[in-house]
CSV table of C-alpha atoms in Angstrom, one decimal:
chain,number,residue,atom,x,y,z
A,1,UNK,CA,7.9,-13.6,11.4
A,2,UNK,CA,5.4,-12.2,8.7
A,3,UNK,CA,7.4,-12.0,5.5
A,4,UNK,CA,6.1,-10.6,2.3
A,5,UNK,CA,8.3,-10.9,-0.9
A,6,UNK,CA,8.0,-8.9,-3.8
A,7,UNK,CA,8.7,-11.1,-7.4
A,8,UNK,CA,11.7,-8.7,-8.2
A,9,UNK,CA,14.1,-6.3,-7.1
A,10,UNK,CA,14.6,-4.3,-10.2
A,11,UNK,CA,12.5,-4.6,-13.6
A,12,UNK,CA,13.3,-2.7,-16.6
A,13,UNK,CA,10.7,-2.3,-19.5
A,14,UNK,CA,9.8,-0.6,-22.6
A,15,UNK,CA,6.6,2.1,-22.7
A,16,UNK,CA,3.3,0.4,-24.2
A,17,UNK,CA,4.3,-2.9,-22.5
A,18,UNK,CA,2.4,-4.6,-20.2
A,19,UNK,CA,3.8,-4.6,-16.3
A,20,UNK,CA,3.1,-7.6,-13.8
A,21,UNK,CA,4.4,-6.9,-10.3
A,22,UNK,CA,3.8,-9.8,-7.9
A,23,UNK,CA,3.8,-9.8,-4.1
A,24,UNK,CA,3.2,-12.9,-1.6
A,25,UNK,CA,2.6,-12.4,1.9
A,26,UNK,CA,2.6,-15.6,3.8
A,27,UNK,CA,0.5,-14.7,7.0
A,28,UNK,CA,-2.9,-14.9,6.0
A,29,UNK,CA,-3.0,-11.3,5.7
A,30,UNK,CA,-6.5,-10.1,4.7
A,31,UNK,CA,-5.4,-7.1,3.5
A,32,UNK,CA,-3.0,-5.8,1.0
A,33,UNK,CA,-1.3,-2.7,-0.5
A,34,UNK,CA,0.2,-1.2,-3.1
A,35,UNK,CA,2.9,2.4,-2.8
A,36,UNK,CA,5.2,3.9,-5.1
A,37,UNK,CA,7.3,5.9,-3.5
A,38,UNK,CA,9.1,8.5,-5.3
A,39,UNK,CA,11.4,11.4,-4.2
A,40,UNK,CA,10.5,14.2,-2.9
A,41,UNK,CA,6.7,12.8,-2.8
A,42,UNK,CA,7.1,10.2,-0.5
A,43,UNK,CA,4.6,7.2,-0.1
A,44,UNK,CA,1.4,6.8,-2.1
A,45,UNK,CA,-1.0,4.2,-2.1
A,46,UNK,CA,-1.7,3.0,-5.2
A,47,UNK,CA,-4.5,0.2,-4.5
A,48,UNK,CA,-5.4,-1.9,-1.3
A,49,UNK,CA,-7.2,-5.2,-1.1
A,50,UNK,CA,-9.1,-6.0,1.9
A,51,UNK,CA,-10.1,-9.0,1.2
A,52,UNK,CA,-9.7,-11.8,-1.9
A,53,UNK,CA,-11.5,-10.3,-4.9
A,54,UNK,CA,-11.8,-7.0,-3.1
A,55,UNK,CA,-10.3,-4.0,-3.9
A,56,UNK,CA,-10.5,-0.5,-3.6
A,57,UNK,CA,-8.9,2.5,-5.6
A,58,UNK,CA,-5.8,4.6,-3.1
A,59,UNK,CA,-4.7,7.9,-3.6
A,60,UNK,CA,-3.0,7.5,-7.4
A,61,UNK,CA,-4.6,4.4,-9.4
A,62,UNK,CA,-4.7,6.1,-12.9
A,63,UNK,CA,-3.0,3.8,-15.1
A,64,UNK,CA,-2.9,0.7,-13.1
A,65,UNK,CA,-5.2,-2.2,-11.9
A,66,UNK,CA,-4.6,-5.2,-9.4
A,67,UNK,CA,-6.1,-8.6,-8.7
A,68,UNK,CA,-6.2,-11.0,-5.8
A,69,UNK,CA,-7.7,-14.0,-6.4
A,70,UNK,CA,-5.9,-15.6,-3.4
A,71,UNK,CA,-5.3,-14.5,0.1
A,72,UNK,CA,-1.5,-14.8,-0.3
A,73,UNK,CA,-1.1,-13.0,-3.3
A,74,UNK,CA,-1.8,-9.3,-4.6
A,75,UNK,CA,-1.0,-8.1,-8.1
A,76,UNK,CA,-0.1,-4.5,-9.5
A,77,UNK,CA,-0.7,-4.5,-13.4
A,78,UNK,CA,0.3,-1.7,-15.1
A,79,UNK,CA,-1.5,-1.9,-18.0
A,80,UNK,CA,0.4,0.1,-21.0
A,81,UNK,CA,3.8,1.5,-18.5
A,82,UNK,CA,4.8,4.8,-19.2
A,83,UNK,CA,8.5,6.7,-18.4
A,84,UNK,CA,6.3,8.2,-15.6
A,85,UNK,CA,5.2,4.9,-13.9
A,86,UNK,CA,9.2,4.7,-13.2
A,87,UNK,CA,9.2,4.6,-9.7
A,88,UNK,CA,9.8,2.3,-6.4
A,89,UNK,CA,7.1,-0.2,-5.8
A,90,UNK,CA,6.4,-1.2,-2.4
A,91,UNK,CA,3.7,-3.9,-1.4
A,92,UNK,CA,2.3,-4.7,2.1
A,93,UNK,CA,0.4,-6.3,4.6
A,94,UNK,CA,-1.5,-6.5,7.2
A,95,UNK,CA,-3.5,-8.9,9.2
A,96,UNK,CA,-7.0,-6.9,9.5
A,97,UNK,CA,-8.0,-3.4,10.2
A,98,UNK,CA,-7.7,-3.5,13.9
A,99,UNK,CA,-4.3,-4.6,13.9
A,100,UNK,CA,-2.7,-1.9,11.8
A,101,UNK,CA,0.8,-2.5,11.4
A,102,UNK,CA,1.6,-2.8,8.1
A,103,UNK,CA,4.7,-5.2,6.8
A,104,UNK,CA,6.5,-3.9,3.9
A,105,UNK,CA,8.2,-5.8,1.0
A,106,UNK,CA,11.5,-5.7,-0.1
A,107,UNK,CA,10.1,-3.0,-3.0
A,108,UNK,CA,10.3,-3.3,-7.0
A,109,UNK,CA,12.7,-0.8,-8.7
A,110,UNK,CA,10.8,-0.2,-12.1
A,111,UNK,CA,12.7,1.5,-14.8
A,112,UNK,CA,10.2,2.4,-17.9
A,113,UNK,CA,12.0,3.5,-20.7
B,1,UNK,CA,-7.1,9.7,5.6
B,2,UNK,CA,-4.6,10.9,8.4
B,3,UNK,CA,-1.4,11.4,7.3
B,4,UNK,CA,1.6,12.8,9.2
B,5,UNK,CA,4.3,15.5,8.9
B,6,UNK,CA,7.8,14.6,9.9
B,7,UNK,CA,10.3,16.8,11.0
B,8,UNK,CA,13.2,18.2,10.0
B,9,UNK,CA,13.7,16.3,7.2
B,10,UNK,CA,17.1,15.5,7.4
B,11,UNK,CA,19.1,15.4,10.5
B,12,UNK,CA,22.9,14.2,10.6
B,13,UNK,CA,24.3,13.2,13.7
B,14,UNK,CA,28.0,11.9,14.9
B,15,UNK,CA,27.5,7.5,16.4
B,16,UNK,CA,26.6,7.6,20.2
B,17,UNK,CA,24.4,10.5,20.1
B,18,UNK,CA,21.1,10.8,20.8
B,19,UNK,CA,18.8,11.4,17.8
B,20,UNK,CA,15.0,12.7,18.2
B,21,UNK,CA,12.5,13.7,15.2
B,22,UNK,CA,9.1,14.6,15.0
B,23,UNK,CA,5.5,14.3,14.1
B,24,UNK,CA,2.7,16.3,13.7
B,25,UNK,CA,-1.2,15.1,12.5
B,26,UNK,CA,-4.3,17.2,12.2
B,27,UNK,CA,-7.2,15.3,13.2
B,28,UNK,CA,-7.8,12.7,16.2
B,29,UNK,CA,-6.2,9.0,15.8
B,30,UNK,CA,-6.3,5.6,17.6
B,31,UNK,CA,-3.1,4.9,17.5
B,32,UNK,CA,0.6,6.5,15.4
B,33,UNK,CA,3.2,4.1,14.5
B,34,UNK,CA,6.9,4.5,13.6
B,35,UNK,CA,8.8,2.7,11.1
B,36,UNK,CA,12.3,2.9,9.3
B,37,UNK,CA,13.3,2.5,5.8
B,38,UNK,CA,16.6,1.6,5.4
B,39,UNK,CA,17.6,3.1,1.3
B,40,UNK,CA,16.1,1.4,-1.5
B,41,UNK,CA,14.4,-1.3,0.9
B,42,UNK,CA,10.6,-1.8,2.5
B,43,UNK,CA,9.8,-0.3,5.8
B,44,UNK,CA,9.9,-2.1,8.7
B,45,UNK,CA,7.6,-1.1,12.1
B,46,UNK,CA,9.6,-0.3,14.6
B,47,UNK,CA,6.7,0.5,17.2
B,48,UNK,CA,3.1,1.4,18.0
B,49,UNK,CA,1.8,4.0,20.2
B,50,UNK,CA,-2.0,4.0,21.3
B,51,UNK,CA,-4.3,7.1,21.8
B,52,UNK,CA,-4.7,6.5,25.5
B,53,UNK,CA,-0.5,6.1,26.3
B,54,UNK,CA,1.9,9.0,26.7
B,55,UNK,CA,5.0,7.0,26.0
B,56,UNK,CA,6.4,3.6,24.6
B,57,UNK,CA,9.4,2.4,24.9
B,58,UNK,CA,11.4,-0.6,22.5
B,59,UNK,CA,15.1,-1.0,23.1
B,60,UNK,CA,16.8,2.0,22.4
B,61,UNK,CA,13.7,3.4,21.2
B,62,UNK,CA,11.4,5.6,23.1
B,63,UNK,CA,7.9,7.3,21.7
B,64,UNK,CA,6.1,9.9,23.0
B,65,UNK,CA,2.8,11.1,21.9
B,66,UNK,CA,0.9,14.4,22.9
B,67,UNK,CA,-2.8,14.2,21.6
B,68,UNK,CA,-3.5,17.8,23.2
B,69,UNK,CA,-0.8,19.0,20.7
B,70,UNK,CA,-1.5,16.2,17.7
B,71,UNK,CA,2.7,15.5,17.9
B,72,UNK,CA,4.8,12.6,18.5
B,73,UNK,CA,8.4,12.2,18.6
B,74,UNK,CA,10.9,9.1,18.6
B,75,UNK,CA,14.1,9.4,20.1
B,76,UNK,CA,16.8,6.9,19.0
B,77,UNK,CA,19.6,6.6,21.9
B,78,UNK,CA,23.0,6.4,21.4
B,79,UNK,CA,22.8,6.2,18.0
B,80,UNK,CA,24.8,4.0,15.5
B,81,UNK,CA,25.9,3.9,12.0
B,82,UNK,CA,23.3,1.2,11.4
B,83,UNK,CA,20.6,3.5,12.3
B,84,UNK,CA,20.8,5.5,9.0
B,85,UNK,CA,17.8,5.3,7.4
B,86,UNK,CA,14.6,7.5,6.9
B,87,UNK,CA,12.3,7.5,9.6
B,88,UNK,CA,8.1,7.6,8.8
B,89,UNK,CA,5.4,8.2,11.2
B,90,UNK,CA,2.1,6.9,10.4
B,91,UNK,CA,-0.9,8.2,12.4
B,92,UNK,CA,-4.3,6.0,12.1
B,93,UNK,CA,-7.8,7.1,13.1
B,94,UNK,CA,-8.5,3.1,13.0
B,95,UNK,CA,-11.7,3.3,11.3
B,96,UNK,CA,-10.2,3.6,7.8
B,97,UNK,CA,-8.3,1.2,6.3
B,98,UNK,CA,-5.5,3.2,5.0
B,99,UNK,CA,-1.7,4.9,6.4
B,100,UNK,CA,-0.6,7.5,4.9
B,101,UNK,CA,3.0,8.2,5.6
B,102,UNK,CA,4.7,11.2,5.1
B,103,UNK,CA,8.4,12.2,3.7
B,104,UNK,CA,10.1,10.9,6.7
B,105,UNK,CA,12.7,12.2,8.2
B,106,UNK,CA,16.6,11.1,6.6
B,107,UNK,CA,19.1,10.3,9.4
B,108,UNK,CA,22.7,9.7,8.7
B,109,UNK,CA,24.5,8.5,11.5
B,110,UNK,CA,28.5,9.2,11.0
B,111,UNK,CA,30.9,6.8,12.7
């Protein structure tokens, strides 16, 4: 079974500091994602990777950047957080284009205050 | 990008009935997936559909799809409290790397 894991469940931080969100997948995924998902506003992708080093910009990347320098792993920085970056972070996979289910991650609760 | 529209968005059902939402898409796909969120957790797929099939059918899960009509629907039978969750479809046009998924649609199963 593909599993992806998500470094942690909840996260509290202070605006102006710098945010690290980690995610693993352990399928030799090529590609990657990054959601928040808020109420009311469902899903939105944030950044996707298709490939190591490569990345391309989703629906909502103001105020964040990513980086996958191996296959396995896939990075959401948020740079300076903000009260408005609190939201539920949700990473997945998936193994290439033409396959496109997507495995999800546990999610990251991030509480900016 | 594609994105679907579920619907309604919440439904509320007693254990052992059937449950069946919906989907709706505007423009041609490949395929439309399913999956279920259970609250404050990742989604997990619950099942994949392809242009060229009518239905699909998973344990207690059965998809239809309608391309004529751009709609899908998942029915859930005989329903348990377990099954409470929000339910997201997920229509791809296959060419682009990206699913957008909708606001789901909240099911509470009572027991």
């Amino acid at each position: 079974d593909v599993k992806v894991t998500q470094s942690s469940r909840y996260l509290v931080k202070r605006t102006g500091e710098k945010v690290f969100l980690e995610c693993v997948q352990d399928m030799d995924h090529e590609n990657m994602f990054w959601y928040r998902q808020d109420p009311g506003l469902g899903l939105r992708l944030i950044y996707f990777s298709y490939d190591v080093k490569m990345k391309e910009k989703g629906d909502i990347p103001e105020g964040y950047s990513v980086s996958r320098e191996k296959k396995e792993r896939f990075s959401l920085i948020l740079e300076s957080a903000s009260t408005n970056q609190t939201s539920m972070y949700l990473c997945a996979s998936r193994q290439m284009p033409a396959i496109d289910t997507q495995y999800f991650g546990p999610g990251t609760r991030l509480t900016v205050l | 990008s594609q994105q679907g529209e579920e619907d309604p968005q919440a439904l509320s059902i007693q254990e052992g009935e059937n449950a069946t939402m919906n989907c709706s898409y505007k423009t041609s796909i490949n395929n439309l997936q399913w999956y279920r969120q259970n609250s404050g957790r990742g989604l997990v797929h619950l099942i994949l559909i392809r242009s060229n099939e009518r239905e699909k059918h998973s344990g207690r899960l059965r998809v239809t799809l309608d391309t004529s009509k751009k709609s899908s629907s998942l029915l859930i039978t005989a329903s348990r409290a377990a099954d409470t969750a929000s339910y997201f479809c997920a229509p791809s046009g296959g060419s682009n790397y990206k699913l957008t998924f909708g606001k789901g649609t909240l099911l509470t199963v009572n027991p």
